[in-house]
């Protein structure tokens, strides 16, 4: 079967979007347009049968609080440990980071990626910016990237592959095994390269 730009050998991949907080609908739209089967994830049982999960942009401290309160956090952590492909954008990157340099009081992350992130590293909402980034692993064209109160990766372990950096040198897209994270929001730009890349990783992981 062929999805837009993606060759799969079996059914369409089932991709969940973490839906307790954040820009859920934007990811759902892109994934649906690319031919994935999409569902919202609000509890551990929603993870059943998924081939992949996206954690959107939003507010990581709220995502953290709600996901622990509702028992979704440990379910995602065990799915990650079992190899579920997960892609985190912006707040989602913070959720996947093993370490947060500047958490709010009591804030934890799910972890999985051997990185340290600094929240709001590029300034406040009014300092949001857009740029184009070369990301050889993901696309042969420049990728359009929007940064909104975005985190930067300030340290990464040996298993982490840095996919691209901003001009000032901070890594803003990383991959480690089945985990992918970007500081920016491809879901709001109309540039679907990272979603395509993630779906390809899912297909490879299922392979
Ligand atoms: N600064 C936010 C946080 O800490 C992330 C912003 C975003 O996802 N656009 O979660």
mmCIF file of C-alpha atoms and ligand atoms in Angstrom:
data_model
loop_
_atom_site.group_PDB
_atom_site.id
_atom_site.type_symbol
_atom_site.label_atom_id
_atom_site.label_comp_id
_atom_site.label_asym_id
_atom_site.label_seq_id
_atom_site.Cartn_x
_atom_site.Cartn_y
_atom_site.Cartn_z
ATOM 1 C CA UNK A 1 0.000 0.000 0.000
ATOM 2 C CA UNK A 2 1.277 3.509 -0.696
ATOM 3 C CA UNK A 3 0.445 6.472 1.504
ATOM 4 C CA UNK A 4 1.426 9.997 0.495
ATOM 5 C CA UNK A 5 5.159 9.623 0.080
ATOM 6 C CA UNK A 6 5.297 6.531 2.261
ATOM 7 C CA UNK A 7 5.392 2.920 1.256
ATOM 8 C CA UNK A 8 3.980 0.507 3.747
ATOM 9 C CA UNK A 9 3.764 -3.209 3.417
ATOM 10 C CA UNK A 10 0.722 -3.710 5.645
ATOM 11 C CA UNK A 11 -2.059 -1.597 7.080
ATOM 12 C CA UNK A 12 -1.807 2.114 7.690
ATOM 13 C CA UNK A 13 0.115 2.806 10.888
ATOM 14 C CA UNK A 14 -2.017 3.592 13.934
ATOM 15 C CA UNK A 15 -0.697 6.764 15.497
ATOM 16 C CA UNK A 16 -1.990 8.242 18.744
ATOM 17 C CA UNK A 17 -1.780 11.897 19.718
ATOM 18 C CA UNK A 18 -1.326 12.695 23.412
ATOM 19 C CA UNK A 19 -4.491 14.697 23.983
ATOM 20 C CA UNK A 20 -4.558 15.938 27.579
ATOM 21 C CA UNK A 21 -3.253 19.362 26.536
ATOM 22 C CA UNK A 22 -1.618 21.068 23.556
ATOM 23 C CA UNK A 23 -2.075 21.475 19.806
ATOM 24 C CA UNK A 24 -3.629 18.068 19.256
ATOM 25 C CA UNK A 25 -5.853 18.906 16.261
ATOM 26 C CA UNK A 26 -2.946 20.189 14.159
ATOM 27 C CA UNK A 27 -1.075 16.898 14.489
ATOM 28 C CA UNK A 28 -4.251 14.904 13.836
ATOM 29 C CA UNK A 29 -4.794 16.822 10.598
ATOM 30 C CA UNK A 30 -1.264 16.236 9.296
ATOM 31 C CA UNK A 31 -1.210 12.556 10.250
ATOM 32 C CA UNK A 32 -4.624 11.954 8.680
ATOM 33 C CA UNK A 33 -3.556 13.730 5.484
ATOM 34 C CA UNK A 34 -0.482 11.495 5.339
ATOM 35 C CA UNK A 35 -2.652 8.394 5.576
ATOM 36 C CA UNK A 36 -2.197 7.306 9.182
ATOM 37 C CA UNK A 37 -5.020 6.019 11.379
ATOM 38 C CA UNK A 38 -5.200 8.622 14.127
ATOM 39 C CA UNK A 39 -6.626 8.496 17.633
ATOM 40 C CA UNK A 40 -6.472 10.596 20.786
ATOM 41 C CA UNK A 41 -4.575 9.297 23.806
ATOM 42 C CA UNK A 42 -5.930 10.296 27.200
ATOM 43 C CA UNK A 43 -5.419 7.142 29.229
ATOM 44 C CA UNK A 44 -3.114 4.157 29.324
ATOM 45 C CA UNK A 45 -5.649 1.936 27.557
ATOM 46 C CA UNK A 46 -5.685 4.349 24.588
ATOM 47 C CA UNK A 47 -2.105 3.241 23.885
ATOM 48 C CA UNK A 48 -3.197 -0.287 23.059
ATOM 49 C CA UNK A 49 -2.618 -1.243 19.449
ATOM 50 C CA UNK A 50 -0.714 1.924 18.577
ATOM 51 C CA UNK A 51 2.299 1.856 16.270
ATOM 52 C CA UNK A 52 3.425 5.314 17.328
ATOM 53 C CA UNK A 53 2.610 8.316 19.505
ATOM 54 C CA UNK A 54 3.001 12.064 19.103
ATOM 55 C CA UNK A 55 3.279 14.415 22.074
ATOM 56 C CA UNK A 56 2.342 17.895 20.820
ATOM 57 C CA UNK A 57 3.382 21.429 21.646
ATOM 58 C CA UNK A 58 1.644 23.091 24.555
ATOM 59 C CA UNK A 59 2.730 23.523 28.139
ATOM 60 C CA UNK A 60 4.933 20.764 29.481
ATOM 61 C CA UNK A 61 4.265 21.481 33.167
ATOM 62 C CA UNK A 62 0.509 21.034 32.599
ATOM 63 C CA UNK A 63 1.060 17.908 30.481
ATOM 64 C CA UNK A 64 3.250 16.517 33.244
ATOM 65 C CA UNK A 65 0.727 17.204 35.999
ATOM 66 C CA UNK A 66 -2.267 15.803 34.102
ATOM 67 C CA UNK A 67 -0.491 12.756 32.750
ATOM 68 C CA UNK A 68 0.668 11.726 36.215
ATOM 69 C CA UNK A 69 -2.707 12.492 37.781
ATOM 70 C CA UNK A 70 -4.525 10.335 35.213
ATOM 71 C CA UNK A 71 -1.984 7.516 35.208
ATOM 72 C CA UNK A 72 -1.006 8.082 31.580
ATOM 73 C CA UNK A 73 2.611 8.925 32.433
ATOM 74 C CA UNK A 74 3.678 5.453 33.637
ATOM 75 C CA UNK A 75 1.809 3.841 30.722
ATOM 76 C CA UNK A 76 3.742 5.946 28.202
ATOM 77 C CA UNK A 77 6.999 5.276 30.042
ATOM 78 C CA UNK A 78 6.501 1.533 29.806
ATOM 79 C CA UNK A 79 5.470 1.783 26.127
ATOM 80 C CA UNK A 80 8.665 3.758 25.446
ATOM 81 C CA UNK A 81 10.688 1.126 27.279
ATOM 82 C CA UNK A 82 9.018 -1.487 25.029
ATOM 83 C CA UNK A 83 10.176 0.457 21.950
ATOM 84 C CA UNK A 84 7.062 2.434 20.936
ATOM 85 C CA UNK A 85 8.126 5.151 18.451
ATOM 86 C CA UNK A 86 7.320 8.551 19.967
ATOM 87 C CA UNK A 87 7.735 12.008 18.443
ATOM 88 C CA UNK A 88 7.633 15.065 20.711
ATOM 89 C CA UNK A 89 7.290 18.611 19.383
ATOM 90 C CA UNK A 90 8.269 21.548 21.612
ATOM 91 C CA UNK A 91 6.548 20.793 24.962
ATOM 92 C CA UNK A 92 6.581 17.177 23.720
ATOM 93 C CA UNK A 93 10.370 17.361 23.474
ATOM 94 C CA UNK A 94 10.484 18.532 27.096
ATOM 95 C CA UNK A 95 8.279 15.582 28.099
ATOM 96 C CA UNK A 96 10.677 13.136 26.388
ATOM 97 C CA UNK A 97 13.841 14.662 27.866
ATOM 98 C CA UNK A 98 15.553 12.800 30.695
ATOM 99 C CA UNK A 99 16.506 16.123 32.302
ATOM 100 C CA UNK A 100 14.918 19.602 32.441
ATOM 101 C CA UNK A 101 17.407 22.375 33.301
ATOM 102 C CA UNK A 102 14.716 24.773 34.561
ATOM 103 C CA UNK A 103 11.571 22.892 35.580
ATOM 104 C CA UNK A 104 8.824 24.647 37.496
ATOM 105 C CA UNK A 105 8.605 23.401 41.077
ATOM 106 C CA UNK A 106 7.821 19.693 41.099
ATOM 107 C CA UNK A 107 7.845 19.353 37.294
ATOM 108 C CA UNK A 108 8.956 15.957 36.009
ATOM 109 C CA UNK A 109 9.300 14.543 32.539
ATOM 110 C CA UNK A 110 8.518 11.142 31.070
ATOM 111 C CA UNK A 111 12.108 10.784 29.902
ATOM 112 C CA UNK A 112 13.524 8.363 27.364
ATOM 113 C CA UNK A 113 15.803 10.739 25.472
ATOM 114 C CA UNK A 114 19.237 11.156 27.019
ATOM 115 C CA UNK A 115 19.136 14.951 26.732
ATOM 116 C CA UNK A 116 18.917 18.007 28.979
ATOM 117 C CA UNK A 117 16.547 20.716 27.760
ATOM 118 C CA UNK A 118 16.171 24.336 28.765
ATOM 119 C CA UNK A 119 12.548 25.459 28.611
ATOM 120 C CA UNK A 120 11.804 28.798 26.905
ATOM 121 C CA UNK A 121 15.443 28.931 25.764
ATOM 122 C CA UNK A 122 14.687 31.308 22.904
ATOM 123 C CA UNK A 123 12.591 33.751 24.935
ATOM 124 C CA UNK A 124 8.903 34.394 25.478
ATOM 125 C CA UNK A 125 5.872 34.136 23.187
ATOM 126 C CA UNK A 126 6.568 37.560 21.592
ATOM 127 C CA UNK A 127 10.068 36.390 20.693
ATOM 128 C CA UNK A 128 8.674 33.525 18.596
ATOM 129 C CA UNK A 129 10.482 33.168 15.286
ATOM 130 C CA UNK A 130 10.481 31.183 12.059
ATOM 131 C CA UNK A 131 13.463 29.911 10.143
ATOM 132 C CA UNK A 132 14.528 27.307 7.599
ATOM 133 C CA UNK A 133 16.777 24.479 8.639
ATOM 134 C CA UNK A 134 18.801 21.936 6.714
ATOM 135 C CA UNK A 135 18.024 18.461 8.069
ATOM 136 C CA UNK A 136 19.750 15.944 5.771
ATOM 137 C CA UNK A 137 18.350 12.895 7.572
ATOM 138 C CA UNK A 138 14.769 14.100 7.112
ATOM 139 C CA UNK A 139 14.468 16.032 3.859
ATOM 140 C CA UNK A 140 16.516 17.115 0.864
ATOM 141 C CA UNK A 141 14.797 20.514 1.049
ATOM 142 C CA UNK A 142 15.112 23.074 3.837
ATOM 143 C CA UNK A 143 12.585 22.421 6.606
ATOM 144 C CA UNK A 144 10.392 25.325 7.702
ATOM 145 C CA UNK A 145 10.474 25.632 11.490
ATOM 146 C CA UNK A 146 8.399 27.738 13.885
ATOM 147 C CA UNK A 147 9.726 28.314 17.403
ATOM 148 C CA UNK A 148 7.198 29.328 20.084
ATOM 149 C CA UNK A 149 8.581 29.497 23.649
ATOM 150 C CA UNK A 150 10.741 26.682 22.432
ATOM 151 C CA UNK A 151 13.214 24.547 24.377
ATOM 152 C CA UNK A 152 16.841 24.040 23.365
ATOM 153 C CA UNK A 153 18.894 20.936 23.976
ATOM 154 C CA UNK A 154 21.781 21.945 26.241
ATOM 155 C CA UNK A 155 23.409 18.542 26.636
ATOM 156 C CA UNK A 156 23.009 15.148 24.977
ATOM 157 C CA UNK A 157 24.358 11.664 25.597
ATOM 158 C CA UNK A 158 26.383 9.520 23.193
ATOM 159 C CA UNK A 159 23.344 7.625 21.838
ATOM 160 C CA UNK A 160 21.633 10.817 20.739
ATOM 161 C CA UNK A 161 21.842 11.861 17.104
ATOM 162 C CA UNK A 162 21.573 15.622 16.589
ATOM 163 C CA UNK A 163 19.564 16.113 13.377
ATOM 164 C CA UNK A 164 19.906 19.874 13.138
ATOM 165 C CA UNK A 165 20.875 23.026 15.016
ATOM 166 C CA UNK A 166 19.877 26.667 14.872
ATOM 167 C CA UNK A 167 22.431 29.229 13.678
ATOM 168 C CA UNK A 168 23.538 29.917 17.243
ATOM 169 C CA UNK A 169 24.500 26.260 17.622
ATOM 170 C CA UNK A 170 21.811 24.782 19.881
ATOM 171 C CA UNK A 171 20.512 21.370 18.771
ATOM 172 C CA UNK A 172 16.786 21.637 17.964
ATOM 173 C CA UNK A 173 16.001 18.211 16.504
ATOM 174 C CA UNK A 174 17.266 14.947 17.935
ATOM 175 C CA UNK A 175 16.704 11.248 17.597
ATOM 176 C CA UNK A 176 17.595 8.336 19.826
ATOM 177 C CA UNK A 177 16.399 4.917 18.713
ATOM 178 C CA UNK A 178 12.636 5.142 18.225
ATOM 179 C CA UNK A 179 12.353 8.534 19.901
ATOM 180 C CA UNK A 180 12.310 11.754 17.900
ATOM 181 C CA UNK A 181 11.985 15.317 19.179
ATOM 182 C CA UNK A 182 12.007 18.828 17.747
ATOM 183 C CA UNK A 183 12.081 22.176 19.570
ATOM 184 C CA UNK A 184 9.857 23.557 16.833
ATOM 185 C CA UNK A 185 6.317 22.849 15.573
ATOM 186 C CA UNK A 186 6.126 21.271 12.092
ATOM 187 C CA UNK A 187 2.402 20.702 12.666
ATOM 188 C CA UNK A 188 1.641 24.425 12.261
ATOM 189 C CA UNK A 189 3.740 25.154 9.177
ATOM 190 C CA UNK A 190 2.405 23.043 6.336
ATOM 191 C CA UNK A 191 5.877 21.453 6.093
ATOM 192 C CA UNK A 192 5.224 17.802 6.780
ATOM 193 C CA UNK A 193 8.747 16.454 6.378
ATOM 194 C CA UNK A 194 9.122 15.521 10.029
ATOM 195 C CA UNK A 195 5.736 13.766 10.167
ATOM 196 C CA UNK A 196 6.673 11.818 7.037
ATOM 197 C CA UNK A 197 10.011 10.938 8.553
ATOM 198 C CA UNK A 198 8.312 9.792 11.780
ATOM 199 C CA UNK A 199 5.840 7.616 9.851
ATOM 200 C CA UNK A 200 8.761 6.076 7.964
ATOM 201 C CA UNK A 201 10.464 5.313 11.284
ATOM 202 C CA UNK A 202 7.223 3.675 12.497
ATOM 203 C CA UNK A 203 7.038 1.515 9.385
ATOM 204 C CA UNK A 204 10.709 0.574 9.852
ATOM 205 C CA UNK A 205 10.114 -0.233 13.531
ATOM 206 C CA UNK A 206 7.159 -2.479 12.602
ATOM 207 C CA UNK A 207 9.165 -4.076 9.774
HETATM 208 N N1 LIG B 1 7.499 26.599 26.914
HETATM 209 C C1 LIG B 1 6.553 25.529 26.825
HETATM 210 C C2 LIG B 1 6.785 24.489 27.912
HETATM 211 O O1 LIG B 1 7.596 24.632 28.741
HETATM 212 C C3 LIG B 1 6.609 24.850 25.474
HETATM 213 C C4 LIG B 1 6.049 25.768 24.421
HETATM 214 C C5 LIG B 1 5.467 25.052 23.239
HETATM 215 O O2 LIG B 1 5.194 23.859 23.233
HETATM 216 N N2 LIG B 1 5.213 25.827 22.216
HETATM 217 O O3 LIG B 1 6.135 23.500 27.908
#
